[in-house]
Amino acid sequence: MTFYDARETRDPAERERELMARLPAQIAHAKANAPAFARLLEGVEPAAVTSREVLARLPVTRKSELLEHQKAARPFGGFSTARWGAGCRRVFASPGPLYEPEGARPDYYRLARALFAAGFREGDLVHNTFSYHFTPAGSMMETAAHALGCTVFPAGVGQTEQQVAALADLQPNAYVGTPSFLRIILDKADELGVRQTFTKAFVSGEAFPPSVRDAFAARGIAAAQAYATADIGLIAYETPAREGMVLDEDIILEIVRPGTGDPVAPGEVGEVVITSFNPDYPLIRFGTGDLSALLPGISPCGRSNLRIKGWMGRADQTTKVKGMFVHPGQIADVVKRHPELKKARLVVDNPDLNDRMTLHCEISESGEALAGAIAASIRELTKLRGEVTFCAPGSLANDGKVIDDIRKYE
């Protein structure tokens, strides 16, 4: 079997219809059972939210805001419908701390699809080196492996010599963890004269450059990666085609301009915003804080869902200038005030160690009057003085940066 299920090869139009048909019920569920969404979506009629255009009018809740929400309303800030007991099997803490519920459904984080695409199958013995305490990564991978019929050795992190001893004794054929720890285990196995038995690996949690992938392949290990978070679960995953990452079947993804909720043009880099169909943690327009971009077309592997480039950096570009915070949303507001602007990027530098802000604006026709009006908007919205420079449409890099802080303090 090449695909996890028939949904992966559906006609894209059929998939879109199904997602939009499911959306009103999820919004109604969130409003009725998650107090935070009852407030955020007050006045929103769930039955009317049946398209991406309407969805884009709803507010974005960013991961960076969750900590304050959770401090005000423990444990989940009013965003979860889960209650202690059979419906909430575990609760985890990510750095912050941010608390996340784990429901009782099999493959709660939906990562089985990604493991399957990486070649994991029933009967595999999976050596899982993600942490099993505090953070959910160990459980995320284990529940997915169990859904596929794999057996899991819960190795956890550290204790390299014991990891290699287990490798020698159990001879697992599959590895799950970070790519850097796999390299450490392999090096230690070589040092101790232990034959490594991994033939496949699923890695996440850090960068996975082609050079590292090739090094694993040279040792007979086919490795793949995915993009997932503790809040959402699986977002996108690599396939054997190795051309971008294919979206999971049970999310709606938008790419928005950082600091706003406005979708960008296809192919433009922006912040990943996800609407989840998880009934226990029904996150509606959840801003992950990560940058990515859509890829055109469908994957050569035959999976027909949208593809993204993968993780491309952080979207929260807030910086402090002369003691004042400057946010991407403020720059977006400047652009909205001046329809002549196609795109803008605020560059912060410090010649002679004096902070300076310059707004680089893509525009077809420039003029002193417009420059003055834009400068006035910058001052009004940020309470700071900013210079304005014009450039040709399309000249600013497509990297998702709204604020580029290039100050040096040497």
mmCIF file of C-alpha atoms in Angstrom, residues 222-392:
data_model
loop_
_atom_site.group_PDB
_atom_site.id
_atom_site.type_symbol
_atom_site.label_atom_id
_atom_site.label_comp_id
_atom_site.label_asym_id
_atom_site.label_seq_id
_atom_site.Cartn_x
_atom_site.Cartn_y
_atom_site.Cartn_z
ATOM 1 C CA ALA A 222 16.114 6.456 4.871
ATOM 2 C CA ALA A 223 15.088 9.497 6.907
ATOM 3 C CA ALA A 224 12.126 11.836 6.588
ATOM 4 C CA GLN A 225 10.848 14.762 8.596
ATOM 5 C CA ALA A 226 7.584 16.496 9.481
ATOM 6 C CA TYR A 227 6.316 19.816 10.770
ATOM 7 C CA ALA A 228 4.173 19.417 13.890
ATOM 8 C CA THR A 229 3.441 21.358 17.066
ATOM 9 C CA ALA A 230 2.246 20.386 20.535
ATOM 10 C CA ASP A 231 -0.913 22.486 20.075
ATOM 11 C CA ILE A 232 -1.982 21.382 16.604
ATOM 12 C CA GLY A 233 -0.293 18.041 16.086
ATOM 13 C CA LEU A 234 0.696 17.228 12.512
ATOM 14 C CA ILE A 235 0.689 20.157 10.097
ATOM 15 C CA ALA A 236 2.694 18.839 7.144
ATOM 16 C CA TYR A 237 5.038 15.975 6.330
ATOM 17 C CA GLU A 238 7.641 14.835 3.845
ATOM 18 C CA THR A 239 6.823 12.156 1.305
ATOM 19 C CA PRO A 240 9.144 9.981 -0.789
ATOM 20 C CA ALA A 241 9.089 12.714 -3.461
ATOM 21 C CA ARG A 242 11.098 14.995 -1.107
ATOM 22 C CA GLU A 243 9.562 18.088 -2.724
ATOM 23 C CA GLY A 244 8.203 20.252 0.057
ATOM 24 C CA MET A 245 5.830 19.018 2.746
ATOM 25 C CA VAL A 246 2.261 17.830 2.124
ATOM 26 C CA LEU A 247 -0.450 19.151 4.454
ATOM 27 C CA ASP A 248 -2.312 16.869 6.817
ATOM 28 C CA GLU A 249 -5.883 16.034 5.825
ATOM 29 C CA ASP A 250 -7.514 17.397 8.999
ATOM 30 C CA ILE A 251 -6.442 21.041 9.145
ATOM 31 C CA ILE A 252 -7.094 24.255 7.261
ATOM 32 C CA LEU A 253 -3.887 26.171 6.595
ATOM 33 C CA GLU A 254 -3.563 29.856 5.791
ATOM 34 C CA ILE A 255 -0.401 31.863 5.156
ATOM 35 C CA VAL A 256 -0.873 35.414 6.462
ATOM 36 C CA ARG A 257 1.209 38.550 6.595
ATOM 37 C CA PRO A 258 3.054 38.567 9.944
ATOM 38 C CA GLY A 259 1.297 40.677 12.552
ATOM 39 C CA THR A 260 -2.033 40.532 10.715
ATOM 40 C CA GLY A 261 -4.711 38.030 9.783
ATOM 41 C CA ASP A 262 -4.554 38.905 6.097
ATOM 42 C CA PRO A 263 -3.760 36.011 3.721
ATOM 43 C CA VAL A 264 -0.824 36.637 1.386
ATOM 44 C CA ALA A 265 -0.638 35.800 -2.305
ATOM 45 C CA PRO A 266 0.153 32.152 -3.186
ATOM 46 C CA GLY A 267 3.895 31.562 -2.954
ATOM 47 C CA GLU A 268 4.569 34.542 -0.703
ATOM 48 C CA VAL A 269 6.246 33.811 2.619
ATOM 49 C CA GLY A 270 4.128 34.536 5.698
ATOM 50 C CA GLU A 271 2.988 33.198 9.040
ATOM 51 C CA VAL A 272 1.405 29.750 9.251
ATOM 52 C CA VAL A 273 -2.136 29.983 10.653
ATOM 53 C CA ILE A 274 -4.022 26.759 11.338
ATOM 54 C CA THR A 275 -7.646 25.928 12.025
ATOM 55 C CA SER A 276 -7.878 22.529 13.706
ATOM 56 C CA PHE A 277 -10.759 20.063 13.858
ATOM 57 C CA ASN A 278 -9.609 18.655 17.197
ATOM 58 C CA PRO A 279 -12.738 18.606 19.433
ATOM 59 C CA ASP A 280 -10.643 18.727 22.631
ATOM 60 C CA TYR A 281 -8.508 21.709 21.582
ATOM 61 C CA PRO A 282 -10.521 23.420 18.843
ATOM 62 C CA LEU A 283 -8.016 26.080 17.801
ATOM 63 C CA ILE A 284 -9.568 28.451 15.274
ATOM 64 C CA ARG A 285 -7.105 30.550 13.230
ATOM 65 C CA PHE A 286 -4.185 29.700 15.474
ATOM 66 C CA GLY A 287 -1.044 31.645 14.592
ATOM 67 C CA THR A 288 1.888 29.283 15.042
ATOM 68 C CA GLY A 289 4.516 32.016 14.870
ATOM 69 C CA ASP A 290 6.298 30.051 12.105
ATOM 70 C CA LEU A 291 7.044 31.239 8.579
ATOM 71 C CA SER A 292 6.413 29.204 5.447
ATOM 72 C CA ALA A 293 5.003 29.480 1.916
ATOM 73 C CA LEU A 294 2.769 27.438 -0.359
ATOM 74 C CA LEU A 295 4.308 25.539 -3.251
ATOM 75 C CA PRO A 296 2.497 25.376 -6.611
ATOM 76 C CA GLY A 297 1.026 22.156 -7.954
ATOM 77 C CA ILE A 298 0.747 18.774 -6.275
ATOM 78 C CA SER A 299 3.431 16.380 -5.112
ATOM 79 C CA PRO A 300 4.931 13.958 -7.658
ATOM 80 C CA CYS A 301 4.242 11.193 -5.121
ATOM 81 C CA GLY A 302 0.520 11.397 -5.977
ATOM 82 C CA ARG A 303 -0.734 13.033 -2.777
ATOM 83 C CA SER A 304 -3.001 15.845 -3.881
ATOM 84 C CA ASN A 305 -3.117 18.128 -0.853
ATOM 85 C CA LEU A 306 -1.452 21.528 -0.718
ATOM 86 C CA ARG A 307 2.284 21.642 -0.065
ATOM 87 C CA ILE A 308 4.410 24.078 1.898
ATOM 88 C CA LYS A 309 8.157 24.681 1.859
ATOM 89 C CA GLY A 310 8.464 23.648 5.491
ATOM 90 C CA TRP A 311 9.654 25.720 8.424
ATOM 91 C CA MET A 312 11.323 28.956 7.230
ATOM 92 C CA GLY A 313 11.882 30.868 10.471
ATOM 93 C CA ARG A 314 9.897 32.753 13.068
ATOM 94 C CA ALA A 315 7.153 35.243 12.252
ATOM 95 C CA ASP A 316 7.283 37.204 15.509
ATOM 96 C CA GLN A 317 9.645 39.991 14.480
ATOM 97 C CA THR A 318 8.768 42.392 17.277
ATOM 98 C CA THR A 319 11.767 44.523 18.192
ATOM 99 C CA LYS A 320 12.546 47.363 20.575
ATOM 100 C CA VAL A 321 13.714 50.731 19.243
ATOM 101 C CA LYS A 322 14.703 53.513 21.625
ATOM 102 C CA GLY A 323 12.867 51.739 24.411
ATOM 103 C CA MET A 324 9.641 51.285 22.402
ATOM 104 C CA PHE A 325 8.362 47.972 21.032
ATOM 105 C CA VAL A 326 7.653 47.971 17.298
ATOM 106 C CA HIS A 327 5.357 45.201 16.019
ATOM 107 C CA PRO A 328 4.771 43.791 12.504
ATOM 108 C CA GLY A 329 1.093 44.677 12.898
ATOM 109 C CA GLN A 330 1.987 48.372 13.154
ATOM 110 C CA ILE A 331 3.848 48.184 9.853
ATOM 111 C CA ALA A 332 0.851 46.420 8.290
ATOM 112 C CA ASP A 333 -1.343 49.291 9.509
ATOM 113 C CA VAL A 334 0.979 51.812 7.832
ATOM 114 C CA VAL A 335 0.622 49.915 4.543
ATOM 115 C CA LYS A 336 -3.179 49.825 4.869
ATOM 116 C CA ARG A 337 -3.269 53.615 5.268
ATOM 117 C CA HIS A 338 -1.519 54.107 1.933
ATOM 118 C CA PRO A 339 -3.046 52.024 -0.879
ATOM 119 C CA GLU A 340 -0.203 53.020 -3.197
ATOM 120 C CA LEU A 341 2.111 50.685 -1.302
ATOM 121 C CA LYS A 342 2.447 47.155 -2.648
ATOM 122 C CA LYS A 343 4.636 45.881 0.178
ATOM 123 C CA ALA A 344 6.842 47.310 2.911
ATOM 124 C CA ARG A 345 9.683 46.261 5.189
ATOM 125 C CA LEU A 346 11.000 48.167 8.197
ATOM 126 C CA VAL A 347 14.782 47.970 8.456
ATOM 127 C CA VAL A 348 16.246 48.857 11.859
ATOM 128 C CA ASP A 349 19.944 49.670 12.015
ATOM 129 C CA ASN A 350 22.196 51.751 14.248
ATOM 130 C CA PRO A 351 24.805 53.840 12.432
ATOM 131 C CA ASP A 352 27.146 55.385 15.030
ATOM 132 C CA LEU A 353 25.185 53.296 17.592
ATOM 133 C CA ASN A 354 22.081 55.454 17.115
ATOM 134 C CA ASP A 355 18.900 53.464 16.378
ATOM 135 C CA ARG A 356 17.359 54.262 13.005
ATOM 136 C CA MET A 357 14.165 52.997 11.342
ATOM 137 C CA THR A 358 13.761 53.049 7.553
ATOM 138 C CA LEU A 359 10.598 51.825 5.865
ATOM 139 C CA HIS A 360 11.408 50.343 2.450
ATOM 140 C CA CYS A 361 8.260 50.601 0.319
ATOM 141 C CA GLU A 362 7.488 48.875 -2.969
ATOM 142 C CA ILE A 363 5.629 51.386 -5.134
ATOM 143 C CA SER A 364 5.080 52.132 -8.816
ATOM 144 C CA GLU A 365 5.293 55.940 -8.566
ATOM 145 C CA SER A 366 6.909 57.818 -5.696
ATOM 146 C CA GLY A 367 6.829 61.413 -4.531
ATOM 147 C CA GLU A 368 7.908 63.646 -1.678
ATOM 148 C CA ALA A 369 4.336 64.243 -0.537
ATOM 149 C CA LEU A 370 3.679 60.518 -0.237
ATOM 150 C CA ALA A 371 6.973 59.974 1.585
ATOM 151 C CA GLY A 372 6.000 62.643 4.089
ATOM 152 C CA ALA A 373 2.560 61.130 4.618
ATOM 153 C CA ILE A 374 4.034 57.675 5.186
ATOM 154 C CA ALA A 375 6.583 59.083 7.645
ATOM 155 C CA ALA A 376 3.747 60.770 9.528
ATOM 156 C CA SER A 377 1.870 57.444 9.709
ATOM 157 C CA ILE A 378 4.979 55.723 11.057
ATOM 158 C CA ARG A 379 5.334 58.318 13.774
ATOM 159 C CA GLU A 380 1.645 58.191 14.702
ATOM 160 C CA LEU A 381 1.445 54.408 14.843
ATOM 161 C CA THR A 382 4.816 53.609 16.445
ATOM 162 C CA LYS A 383 5.475 56.855 18.368
ATOM 163 C CA LEU A 384 8.918 56.852 16.720
ATOM 164 C CA ARG A 385 10.462 58.738 13.849
ATOM 165 C CA GLY A 386 11.080 56.707 10.705
ATOM 166 C CA GLU A 387 12.630 57.427 7.350
ATOM 167 C CA VAL A 388 11.043 56.317 4.064
ATOM 168 C CA THR A 389 12.708 54.961 0.949
ATOM 169 C CA PHE A 390 10.990 53.726 -2.217
ATOM 170 C CA CYS A 391 11.846 50.710 -4.346
ATOM 171 C CA ALA A 392 10.401 48.960 -7.390
#
